[in-house]
Short mmCIF file of C-alpha atoms in Angstrom, two decimals:
data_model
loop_
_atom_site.label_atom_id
_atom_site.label_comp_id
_atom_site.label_asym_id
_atom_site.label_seq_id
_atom_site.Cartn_x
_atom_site.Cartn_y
_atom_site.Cartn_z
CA UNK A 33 -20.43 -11.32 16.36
CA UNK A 34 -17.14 -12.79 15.25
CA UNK A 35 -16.90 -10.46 12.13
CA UNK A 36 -17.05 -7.50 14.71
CA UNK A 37 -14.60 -9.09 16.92
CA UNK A 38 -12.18 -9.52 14.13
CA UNK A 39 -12.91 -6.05 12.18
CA UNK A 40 -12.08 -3.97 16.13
CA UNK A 41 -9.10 -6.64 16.14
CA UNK A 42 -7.76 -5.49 12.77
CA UNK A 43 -8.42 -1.91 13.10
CA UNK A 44 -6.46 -1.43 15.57
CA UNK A 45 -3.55 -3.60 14.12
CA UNK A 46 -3.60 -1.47 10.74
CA UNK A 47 -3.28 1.66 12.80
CA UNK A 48 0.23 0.23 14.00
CA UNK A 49 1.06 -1.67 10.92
CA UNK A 50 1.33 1.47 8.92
CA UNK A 51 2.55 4.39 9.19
CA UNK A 52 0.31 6.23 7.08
CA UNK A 53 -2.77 5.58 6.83
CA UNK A 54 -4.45 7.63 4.22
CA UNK A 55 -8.02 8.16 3.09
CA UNK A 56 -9.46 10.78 0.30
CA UNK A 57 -13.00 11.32 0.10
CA UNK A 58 -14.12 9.38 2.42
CA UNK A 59 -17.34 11.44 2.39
CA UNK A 60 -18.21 9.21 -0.71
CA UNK A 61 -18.65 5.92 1.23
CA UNK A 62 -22.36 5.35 2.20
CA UNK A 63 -23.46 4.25 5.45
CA UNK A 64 -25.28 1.32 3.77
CA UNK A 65 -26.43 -0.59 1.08
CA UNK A 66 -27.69 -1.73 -1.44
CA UNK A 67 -23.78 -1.70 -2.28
CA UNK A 68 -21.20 -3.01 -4.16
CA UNK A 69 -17.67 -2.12 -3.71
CA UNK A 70 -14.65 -2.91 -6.74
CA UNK A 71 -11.30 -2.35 -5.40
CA UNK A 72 -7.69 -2.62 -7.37
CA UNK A 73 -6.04 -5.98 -5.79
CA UNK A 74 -2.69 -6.24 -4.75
CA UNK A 75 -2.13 -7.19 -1.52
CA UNK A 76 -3.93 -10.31 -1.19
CA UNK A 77 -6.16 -10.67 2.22
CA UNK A 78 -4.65 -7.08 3.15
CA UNK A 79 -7.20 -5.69 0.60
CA UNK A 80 -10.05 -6.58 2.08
CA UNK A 81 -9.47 -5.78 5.57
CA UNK A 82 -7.94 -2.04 4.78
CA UNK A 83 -11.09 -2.17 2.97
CA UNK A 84 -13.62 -2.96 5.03
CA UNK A 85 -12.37 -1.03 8.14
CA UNK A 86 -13.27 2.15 6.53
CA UNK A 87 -17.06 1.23 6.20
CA UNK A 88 -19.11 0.95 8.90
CA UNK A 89 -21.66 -1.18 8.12
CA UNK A 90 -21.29 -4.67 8.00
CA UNK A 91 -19.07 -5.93 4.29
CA UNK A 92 -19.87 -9.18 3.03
CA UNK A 93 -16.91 -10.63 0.88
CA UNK A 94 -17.44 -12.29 -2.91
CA UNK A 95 -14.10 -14.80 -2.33
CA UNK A 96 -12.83 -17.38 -4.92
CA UNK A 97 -13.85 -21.22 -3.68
CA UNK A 98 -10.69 -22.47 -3.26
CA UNK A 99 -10.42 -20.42 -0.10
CA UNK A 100 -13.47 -23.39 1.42
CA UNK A 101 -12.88 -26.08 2.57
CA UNK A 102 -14.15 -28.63 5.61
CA UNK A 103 -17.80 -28.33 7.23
CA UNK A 104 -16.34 -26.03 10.35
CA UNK A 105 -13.60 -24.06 8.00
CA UNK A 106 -16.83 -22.98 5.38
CA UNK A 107 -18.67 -22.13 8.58
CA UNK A 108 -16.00 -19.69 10.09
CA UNK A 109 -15.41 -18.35 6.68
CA UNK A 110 -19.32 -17.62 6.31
CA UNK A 111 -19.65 -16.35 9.99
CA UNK A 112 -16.64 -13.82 8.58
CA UNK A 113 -19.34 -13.02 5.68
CA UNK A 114 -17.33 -14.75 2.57
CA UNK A 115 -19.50 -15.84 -0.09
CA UNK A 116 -18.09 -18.69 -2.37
CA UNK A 117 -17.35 -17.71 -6.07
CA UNK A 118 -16.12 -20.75 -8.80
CA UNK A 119 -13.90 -18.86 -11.33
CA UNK A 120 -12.33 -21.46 -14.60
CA UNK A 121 -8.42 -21.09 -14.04
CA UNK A 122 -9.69 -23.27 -10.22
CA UNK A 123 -11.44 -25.64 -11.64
CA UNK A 124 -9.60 -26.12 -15.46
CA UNK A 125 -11.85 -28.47 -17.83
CA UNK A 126 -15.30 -28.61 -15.50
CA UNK A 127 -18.05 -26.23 -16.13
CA UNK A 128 -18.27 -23.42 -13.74
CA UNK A 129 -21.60 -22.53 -12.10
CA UNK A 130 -21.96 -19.37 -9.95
CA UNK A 131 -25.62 -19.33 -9.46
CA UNK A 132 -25.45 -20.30 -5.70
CA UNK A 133 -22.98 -17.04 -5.33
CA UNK A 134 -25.10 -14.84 -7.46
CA UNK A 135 -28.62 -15.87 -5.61
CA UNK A 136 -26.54 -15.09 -2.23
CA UNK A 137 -25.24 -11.68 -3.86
CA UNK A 138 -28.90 -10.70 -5.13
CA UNK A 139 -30.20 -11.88 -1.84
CA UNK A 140 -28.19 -9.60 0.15
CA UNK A 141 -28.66 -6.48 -1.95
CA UNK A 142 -32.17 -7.02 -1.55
CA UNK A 143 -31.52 -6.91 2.66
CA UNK A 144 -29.44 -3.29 1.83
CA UNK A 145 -26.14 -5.33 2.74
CA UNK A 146 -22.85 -4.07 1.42
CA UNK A 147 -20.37 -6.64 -1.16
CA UNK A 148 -17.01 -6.00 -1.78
CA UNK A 149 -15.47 -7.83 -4.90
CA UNK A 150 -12.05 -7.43 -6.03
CA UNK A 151 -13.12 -7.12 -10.36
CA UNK A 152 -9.87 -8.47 -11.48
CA UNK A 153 -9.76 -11.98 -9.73
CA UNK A 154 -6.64 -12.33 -8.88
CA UNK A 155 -4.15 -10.58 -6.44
CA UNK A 156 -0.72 -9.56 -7.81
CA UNK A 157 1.64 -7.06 -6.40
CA UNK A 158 1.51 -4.39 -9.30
CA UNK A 159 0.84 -0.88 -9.53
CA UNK A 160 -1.51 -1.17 -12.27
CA UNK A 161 -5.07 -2.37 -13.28
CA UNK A 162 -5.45 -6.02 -14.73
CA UNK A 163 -8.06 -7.25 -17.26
CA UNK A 164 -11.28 -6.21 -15.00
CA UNK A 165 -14.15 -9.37 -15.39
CA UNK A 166 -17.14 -8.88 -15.78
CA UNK A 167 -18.96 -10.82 -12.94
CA UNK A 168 -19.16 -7.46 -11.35
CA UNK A 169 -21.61 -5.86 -13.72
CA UNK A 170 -23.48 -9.62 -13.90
CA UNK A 171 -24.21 -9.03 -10.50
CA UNK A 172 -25.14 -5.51 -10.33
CA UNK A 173 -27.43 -5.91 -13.28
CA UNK A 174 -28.73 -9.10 -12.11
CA UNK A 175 -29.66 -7.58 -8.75
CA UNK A 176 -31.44 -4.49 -10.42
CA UNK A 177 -33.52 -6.85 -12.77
CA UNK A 178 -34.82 -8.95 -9.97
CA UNK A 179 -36.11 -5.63 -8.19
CA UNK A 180 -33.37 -4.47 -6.12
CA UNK A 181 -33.20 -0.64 -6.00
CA UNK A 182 -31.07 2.12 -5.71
CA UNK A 183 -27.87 -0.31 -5.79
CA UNK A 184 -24.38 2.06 -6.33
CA UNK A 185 -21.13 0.54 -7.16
CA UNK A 186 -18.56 2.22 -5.32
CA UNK A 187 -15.00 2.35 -6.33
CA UNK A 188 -12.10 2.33 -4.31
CA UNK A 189 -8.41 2.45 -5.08
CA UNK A 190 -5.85 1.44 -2.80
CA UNK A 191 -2.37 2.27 -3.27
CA UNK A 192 0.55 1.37 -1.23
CA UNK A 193 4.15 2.74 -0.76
CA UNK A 194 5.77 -0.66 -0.10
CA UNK A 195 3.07 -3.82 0.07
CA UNK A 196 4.59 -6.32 1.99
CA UNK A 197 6.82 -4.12 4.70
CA UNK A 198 6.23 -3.24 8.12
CA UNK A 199 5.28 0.33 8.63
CA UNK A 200 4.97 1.39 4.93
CA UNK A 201 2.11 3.51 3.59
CA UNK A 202 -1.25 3.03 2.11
CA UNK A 203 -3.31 6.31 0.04
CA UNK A 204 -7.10 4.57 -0.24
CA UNK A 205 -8.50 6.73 -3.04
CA UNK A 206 -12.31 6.82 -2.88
CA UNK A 207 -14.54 7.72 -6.40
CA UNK A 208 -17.76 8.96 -6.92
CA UNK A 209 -20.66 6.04 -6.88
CA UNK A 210 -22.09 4.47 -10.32
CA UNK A 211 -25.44 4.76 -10.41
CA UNK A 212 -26.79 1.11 -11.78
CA UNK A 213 -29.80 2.33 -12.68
CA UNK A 214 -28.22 4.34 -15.20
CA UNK A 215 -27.43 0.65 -17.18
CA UNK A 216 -30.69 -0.61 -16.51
CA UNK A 217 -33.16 0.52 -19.89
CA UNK A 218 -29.74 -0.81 -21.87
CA UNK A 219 -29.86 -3.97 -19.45
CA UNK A 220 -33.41 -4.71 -21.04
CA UNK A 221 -32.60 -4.03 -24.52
CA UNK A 222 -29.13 -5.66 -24.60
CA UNK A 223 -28.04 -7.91 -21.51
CA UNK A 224 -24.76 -8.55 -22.85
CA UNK A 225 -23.90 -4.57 -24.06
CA UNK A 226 -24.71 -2.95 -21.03
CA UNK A 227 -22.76 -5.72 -19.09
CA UNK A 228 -19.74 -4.70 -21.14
CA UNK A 229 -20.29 -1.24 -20.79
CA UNK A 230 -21.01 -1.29 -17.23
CA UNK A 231 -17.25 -3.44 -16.66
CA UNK A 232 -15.67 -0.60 -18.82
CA UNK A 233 -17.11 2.14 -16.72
CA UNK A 234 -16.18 0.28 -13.66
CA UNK A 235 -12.39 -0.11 -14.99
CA UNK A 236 -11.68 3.72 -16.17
CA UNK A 237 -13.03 4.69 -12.74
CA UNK A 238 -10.64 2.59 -10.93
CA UNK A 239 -7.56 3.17 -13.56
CA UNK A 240 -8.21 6.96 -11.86
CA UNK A 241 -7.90 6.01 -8.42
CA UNK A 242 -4.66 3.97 -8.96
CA UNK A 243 -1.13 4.18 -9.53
CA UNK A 244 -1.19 2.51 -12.85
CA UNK A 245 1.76 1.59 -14.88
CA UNK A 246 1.04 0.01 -18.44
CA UNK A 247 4.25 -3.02 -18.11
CA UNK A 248 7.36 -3.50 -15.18
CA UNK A 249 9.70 -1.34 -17.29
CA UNK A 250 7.76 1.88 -17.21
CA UNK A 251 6.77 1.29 -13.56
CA UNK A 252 11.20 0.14 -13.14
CA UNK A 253 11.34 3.66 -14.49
CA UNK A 254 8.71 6.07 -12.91
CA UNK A 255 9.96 4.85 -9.57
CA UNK A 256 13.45 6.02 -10.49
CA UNK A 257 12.19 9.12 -11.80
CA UNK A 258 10.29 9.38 -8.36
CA UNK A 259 13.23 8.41 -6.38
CA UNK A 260 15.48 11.64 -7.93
CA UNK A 261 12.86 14.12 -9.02
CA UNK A 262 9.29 14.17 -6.69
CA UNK A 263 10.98 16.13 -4.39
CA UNK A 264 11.86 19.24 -6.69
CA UNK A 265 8.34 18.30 -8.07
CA UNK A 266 6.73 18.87 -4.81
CA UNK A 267 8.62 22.08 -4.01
CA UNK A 268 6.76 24.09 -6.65
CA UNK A 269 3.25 22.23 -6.23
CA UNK A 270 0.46 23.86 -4.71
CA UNK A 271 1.46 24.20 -0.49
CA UNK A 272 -3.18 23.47 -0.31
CA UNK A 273 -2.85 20.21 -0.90
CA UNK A 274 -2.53 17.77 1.73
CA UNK A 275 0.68 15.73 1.10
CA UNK A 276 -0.82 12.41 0.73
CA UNK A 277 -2.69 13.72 -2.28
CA UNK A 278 -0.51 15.96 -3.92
CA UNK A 279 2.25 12.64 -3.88
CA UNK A 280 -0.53 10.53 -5.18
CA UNK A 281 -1.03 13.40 -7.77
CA UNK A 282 2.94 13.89 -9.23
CA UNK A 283 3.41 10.02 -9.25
CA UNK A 284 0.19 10.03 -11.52
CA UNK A 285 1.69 12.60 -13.31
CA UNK A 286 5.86 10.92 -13.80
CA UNK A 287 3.73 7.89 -15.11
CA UNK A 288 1.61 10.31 -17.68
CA UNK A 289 4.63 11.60 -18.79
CA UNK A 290 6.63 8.74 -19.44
CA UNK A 291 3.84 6.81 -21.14
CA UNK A 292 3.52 10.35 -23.40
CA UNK A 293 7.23 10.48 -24.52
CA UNK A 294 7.38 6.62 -24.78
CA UNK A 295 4.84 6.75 -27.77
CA UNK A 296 6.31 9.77 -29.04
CA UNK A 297 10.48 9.77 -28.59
CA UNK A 298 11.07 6.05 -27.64
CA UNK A 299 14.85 6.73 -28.10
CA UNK A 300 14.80 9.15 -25.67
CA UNK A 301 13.10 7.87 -23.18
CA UNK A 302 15.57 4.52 -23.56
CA UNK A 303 18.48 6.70 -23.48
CA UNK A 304 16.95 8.19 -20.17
CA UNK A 305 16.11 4.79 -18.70
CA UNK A 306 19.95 3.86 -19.50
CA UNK A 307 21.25 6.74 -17.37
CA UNK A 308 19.10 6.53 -14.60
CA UNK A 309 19.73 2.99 -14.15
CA UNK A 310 23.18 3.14 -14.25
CA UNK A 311 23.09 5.89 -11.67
CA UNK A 312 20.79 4.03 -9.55
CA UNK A 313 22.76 1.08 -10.03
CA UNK A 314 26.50 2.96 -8.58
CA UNK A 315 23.71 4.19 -5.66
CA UNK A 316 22.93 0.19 -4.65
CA UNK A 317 26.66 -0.69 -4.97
CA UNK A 318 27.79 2.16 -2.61
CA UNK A 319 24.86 1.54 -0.03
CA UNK A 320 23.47 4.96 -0.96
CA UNK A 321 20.24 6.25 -1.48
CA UNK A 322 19.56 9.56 -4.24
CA UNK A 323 17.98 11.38 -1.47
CA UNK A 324 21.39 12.60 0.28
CA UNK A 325 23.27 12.64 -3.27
CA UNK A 326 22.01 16.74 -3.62
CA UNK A 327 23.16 17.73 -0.09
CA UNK A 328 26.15 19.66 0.10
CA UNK A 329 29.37 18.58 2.26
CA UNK A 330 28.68 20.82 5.13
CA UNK A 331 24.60 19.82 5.28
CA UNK A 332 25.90 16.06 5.30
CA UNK A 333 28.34 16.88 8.07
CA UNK A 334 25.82 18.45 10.44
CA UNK A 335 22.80 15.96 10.28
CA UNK A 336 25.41 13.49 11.09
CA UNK A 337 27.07 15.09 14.09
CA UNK A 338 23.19 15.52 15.11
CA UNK A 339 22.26 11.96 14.82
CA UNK A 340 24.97 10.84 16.26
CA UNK A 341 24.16 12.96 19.45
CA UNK A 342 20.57 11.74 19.11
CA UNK A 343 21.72 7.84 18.22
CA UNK A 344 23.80 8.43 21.57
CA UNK A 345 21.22 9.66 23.77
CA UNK A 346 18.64 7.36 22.82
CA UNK A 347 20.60 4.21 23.20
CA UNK A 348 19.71 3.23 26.65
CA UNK A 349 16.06 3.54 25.25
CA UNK A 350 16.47 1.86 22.22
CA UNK A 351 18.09 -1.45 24.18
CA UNK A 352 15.05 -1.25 26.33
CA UNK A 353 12.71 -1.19 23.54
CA UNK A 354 14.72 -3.75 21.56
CA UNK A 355 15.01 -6.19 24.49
CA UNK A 356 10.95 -6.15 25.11
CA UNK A 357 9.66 -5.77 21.30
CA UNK A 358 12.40 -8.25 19.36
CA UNK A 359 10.45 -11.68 19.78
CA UNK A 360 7.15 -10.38 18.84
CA UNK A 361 8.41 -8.37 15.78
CA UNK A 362 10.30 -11.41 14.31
CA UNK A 363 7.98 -14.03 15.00
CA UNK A 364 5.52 -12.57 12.26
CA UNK A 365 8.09 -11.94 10.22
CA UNK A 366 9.42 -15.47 10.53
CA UNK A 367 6.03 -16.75 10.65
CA UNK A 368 4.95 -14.94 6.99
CA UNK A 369 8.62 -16.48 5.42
CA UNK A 370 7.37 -20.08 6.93
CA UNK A 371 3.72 -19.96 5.74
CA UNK A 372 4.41 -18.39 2.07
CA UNK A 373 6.71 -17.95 -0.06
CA UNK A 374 4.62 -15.55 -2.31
CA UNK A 375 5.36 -11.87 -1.60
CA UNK A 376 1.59 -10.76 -1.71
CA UNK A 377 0.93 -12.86 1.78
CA UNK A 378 3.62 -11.83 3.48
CA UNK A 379 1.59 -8.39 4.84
CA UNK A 380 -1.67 -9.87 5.95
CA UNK A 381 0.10 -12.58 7.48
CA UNK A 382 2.52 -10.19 9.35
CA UNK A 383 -0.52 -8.24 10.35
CA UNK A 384 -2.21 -11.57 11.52
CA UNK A 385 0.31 -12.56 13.70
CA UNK A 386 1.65 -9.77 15.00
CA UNK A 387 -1.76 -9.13 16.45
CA UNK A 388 -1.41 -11.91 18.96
CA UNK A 389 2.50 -11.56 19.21
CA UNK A 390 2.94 -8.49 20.72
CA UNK A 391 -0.42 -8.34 23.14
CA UNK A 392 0.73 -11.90 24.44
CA UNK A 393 4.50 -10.80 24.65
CA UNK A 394 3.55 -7.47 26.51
CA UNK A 395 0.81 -9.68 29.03
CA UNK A 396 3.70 -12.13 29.66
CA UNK A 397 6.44 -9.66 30.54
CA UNK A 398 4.03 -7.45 32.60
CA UNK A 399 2.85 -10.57 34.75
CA UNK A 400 6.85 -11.57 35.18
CA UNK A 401 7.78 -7.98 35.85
CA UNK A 402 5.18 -8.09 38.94
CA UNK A 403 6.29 -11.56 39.84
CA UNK A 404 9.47 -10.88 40.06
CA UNK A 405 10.26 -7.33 40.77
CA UNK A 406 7.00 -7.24 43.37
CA UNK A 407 5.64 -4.27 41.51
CA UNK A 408 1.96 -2.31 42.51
CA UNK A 409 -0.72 -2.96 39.97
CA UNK A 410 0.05 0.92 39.35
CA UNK A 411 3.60 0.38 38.75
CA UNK A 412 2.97 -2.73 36.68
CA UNK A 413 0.52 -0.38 34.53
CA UNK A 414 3.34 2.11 33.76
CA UNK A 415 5.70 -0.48 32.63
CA UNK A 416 3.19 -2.18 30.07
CA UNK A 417 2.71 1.20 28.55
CA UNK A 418 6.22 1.86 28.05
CA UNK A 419 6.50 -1.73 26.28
CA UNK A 420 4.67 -0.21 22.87
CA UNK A 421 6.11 3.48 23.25
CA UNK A 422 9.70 2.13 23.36
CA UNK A 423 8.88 -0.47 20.50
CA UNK A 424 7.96 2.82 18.32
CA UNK A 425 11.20 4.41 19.61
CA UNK A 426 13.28 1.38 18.81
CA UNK A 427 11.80 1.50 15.23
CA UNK A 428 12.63 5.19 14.78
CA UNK A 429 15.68 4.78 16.09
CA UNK A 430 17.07 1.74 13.47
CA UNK A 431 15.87 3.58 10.63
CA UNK A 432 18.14 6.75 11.89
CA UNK A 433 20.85 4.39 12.25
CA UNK A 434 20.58 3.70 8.92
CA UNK A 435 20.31 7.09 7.31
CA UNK A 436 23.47 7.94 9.27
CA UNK A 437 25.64 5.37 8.00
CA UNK A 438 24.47 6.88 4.68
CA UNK A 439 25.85 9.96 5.54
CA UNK A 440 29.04 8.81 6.82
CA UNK A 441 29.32 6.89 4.22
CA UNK A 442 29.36 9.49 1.94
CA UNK A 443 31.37 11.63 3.72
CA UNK A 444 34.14 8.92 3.49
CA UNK A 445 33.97 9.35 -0.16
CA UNK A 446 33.92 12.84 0.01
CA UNK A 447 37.45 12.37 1.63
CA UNK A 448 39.07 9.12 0.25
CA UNK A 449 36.98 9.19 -3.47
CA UNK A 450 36.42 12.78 -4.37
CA UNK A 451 36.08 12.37 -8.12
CA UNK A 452 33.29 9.20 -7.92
CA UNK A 453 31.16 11.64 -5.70
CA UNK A 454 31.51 14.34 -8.14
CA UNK A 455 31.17 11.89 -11.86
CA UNK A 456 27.69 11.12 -9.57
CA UNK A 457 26.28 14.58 -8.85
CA UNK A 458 27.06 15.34 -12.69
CA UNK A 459 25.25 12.44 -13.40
CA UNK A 460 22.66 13.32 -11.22
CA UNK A 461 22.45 17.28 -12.41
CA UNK A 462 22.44 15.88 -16.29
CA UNK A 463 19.78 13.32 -15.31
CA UNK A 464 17.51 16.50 -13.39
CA UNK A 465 18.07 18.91 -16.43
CA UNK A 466 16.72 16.41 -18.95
CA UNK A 467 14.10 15.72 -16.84
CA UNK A 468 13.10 19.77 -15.94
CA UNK A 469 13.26 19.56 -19.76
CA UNK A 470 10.58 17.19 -20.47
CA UNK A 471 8.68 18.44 -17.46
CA UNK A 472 8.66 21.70 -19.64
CA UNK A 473 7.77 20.12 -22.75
CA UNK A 474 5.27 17.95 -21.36
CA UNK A 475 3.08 21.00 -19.72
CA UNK A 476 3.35 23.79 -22.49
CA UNK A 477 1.88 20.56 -24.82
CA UNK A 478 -0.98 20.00 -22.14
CA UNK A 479 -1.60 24.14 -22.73
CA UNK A 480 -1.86 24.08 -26.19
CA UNK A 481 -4.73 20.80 -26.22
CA UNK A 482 -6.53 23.24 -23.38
CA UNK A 483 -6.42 25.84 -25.97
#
């Protein structure tokens, strides 16, 4: 009962928590078990729920032990179907037993329940796959010796624009099922093989469904390569495929391509890196983002005039909405800085607390509003529906704000520092040839190994 509560609870808060909120082949996702689900990790406690609200059956949770603690803290966490794994690095210098977790695990795959195990352990915020462990395949393998039957492994990769911010974006990338009775005759000739080539399996199928980036430099750079060239990318992509998956697709594709010339032309590629991070780096100092560095004067000139009509209009709205949705959009905020000061919390705990926040906040200011302005229960109904509409408004509206001081910002150095907004469009023309070059290079050598 709780674990529906919550899951209704937290569906509902992801839907306003991001802004996109993308799923590809969903169709792939049974309806129950025997099941085990891998996912990439990096977003902590997010993981899970984003997770689990796309399956509608019941998930149980394989969680590290440190997350247990006192008699009525393991109970809620087991009433919330968590089921207590002991990995070394928690408990350095003892020996580690998991057979209580792997009975439970074998035990619910043999009642058609549904796991979900995050493979690589830990939660860090990286676009890329870690070592994957191999407690996955144990299990699986373990379950379909003692008699289990039909068990799948489904893979899921979650990817996300911006991890720990308010109304960023998340692209859940869903993979066909492993079969574990494919691993099963090896199982019985070599336990320790087939576990090992069940864990490998399960990590190329997830490396597919990911954003992965071999080391922080090459992800550094296929970001700025993103930032500056995606666009032009998407202009001559396919117009059939939805834009969640084609952007999913040219990412994968800036990361191929930089991990192809690294290992071939290393100088290049570091003479590359050098001017798009100096570029980048003049951006940051000037409070400018690429995105408005290839409009021309006049383009710049009329989306501000426009904004600045729209920023006008919308003002009385946008102090409405800011004056009713300020204290429950901190709070979490404040609350997530308070609790943690690791990056990968901040999210769930945002999400957390903002699900009280603003239903409290809205209750309260609905019950004064008909206190003290004598409003009808009708009346009183209107205004608590404009208290999330204008908090959406008030959102939109700040992030216009910002992309208009952009604009005027560069159209103040338009006037006052001509020649620094041209050296940066050569910069940025020099930087988009080389790379239209390599695009070229990298595509007629994908031909030739089709051939």
């Amino acid at each position: 009962m709780l674990y529906a509560i919550l899951k209704l609870i937290y569906k509902i808060g992801l839907w306003i928590f991001f802004r996109r909120f993308e799923v590809h082949n969903r169709h792939l996702m049974p309806d129950g078990g025997p099941l085990l689900v891998v996912s990439n990790h990096p977003n902590t406690f997010m993981d899970p729920i984003v997770t689990a609200s796309l399956l509608r059956q019941p998930v149980y949770f394989i969680a590290k032990s440190t997350v247990f603690g006192s008699d009525f803290q393991n109970w809620m966490l087991r009433q919330m179907h968590l089921i207590p794994i002991h990995r070394r690095e928690d408990n350095p210098g003892k020996p580690v037993s998991n057979e209580e977790a792997f009975s439970a695990s074998f035990e619910a795959l043999r009642q058609y329940k549904t796991l979900l195990i995050f493979p690589e352990g830990n939660s860090f915020n990286q676009r890329r796959l870690r070592k994957v462990k191999t407690g996955t395949a144990r299990i699986a393998l373990g379950a379909e010796a003692t008699g289990v039957k039909g068990l799948k492994i489904l893979p899921v990769g979650l990817n996300y624009s911006a991890p720990t911010r308010f109304h960023s974006d998340v692209f859940v990338n869903v993979g066909e099922p492993i079969l574990v009775a494919d691993y099963a005759t090896a199982h019985r000739q070599d336990g320790q093989e087939a576990v090992l080539a069940l864990t490998e399996e399960i990590r190329k199928r997830l490396e597919q469904l990911i954003i992965h980036t071999p080391t922080d430099e090459e992800d550094e750079m296929a970001r700025q390569v993103e930032a500056i060239y995606k666009e032009r990318l998407a202009a001559a992509a396919p117009s059939d495929i939805p834009a969640h998956i084609q952007d999913f697709l040219l990412t994968k594709a800036i990361v191929s391509g930089i991990n192809y010339f690294s290992q071939r032309e290393p100088e290049r590629v570091a003479a590359l890196k050098e001017k798009l991070s100096s570029y980048m780096l003049q951006l940051r100092r000037l409070r400018l983002k690429d995105e408005i560095m290839g409009l021309r004067r006049k383009t710049v000139l009329w989306r501000s005039v426009l904004r600045v009509l729209y920023l006008a209009l919308g003002l009385p709205v946008y102090a409405y909405g800011l004056l009713h949705n300020y204290l429950p959009y901190i709070i979490p905020s404040k609350v997530a800085r308070a609790a943690t000061r690791e990056h990968e919390w901040y999210a769930p705990i945002m999400l957390t607390a903002g699900i009280f926040t603003f239903p409290l906040f809205y209750l309260l200011e609905a019950w004064l509003a008909q206190e003290l302005l004598h409003l009808s229960w009708s009346w009183t109904a209107v205004y608590f529906l404009t208290l999330p509409l204008s908090g959406f408004f008030t959102l939109h509206y700040w992030n216009t704000l910002q992309h208009t001081q952009e604009h005027w910002l560069l159209l103040r150095l338009f006037v006052k520092r001509r020649a620094l907004v041209k050296s940066l469009r050569l910069q940025r023309e020099e930087i988009m040839a080389e790379l239209e070059a390599a695009k070229e290079e990298y595509l007629a050598q994908a031909n030739r190994g089709l051939q």
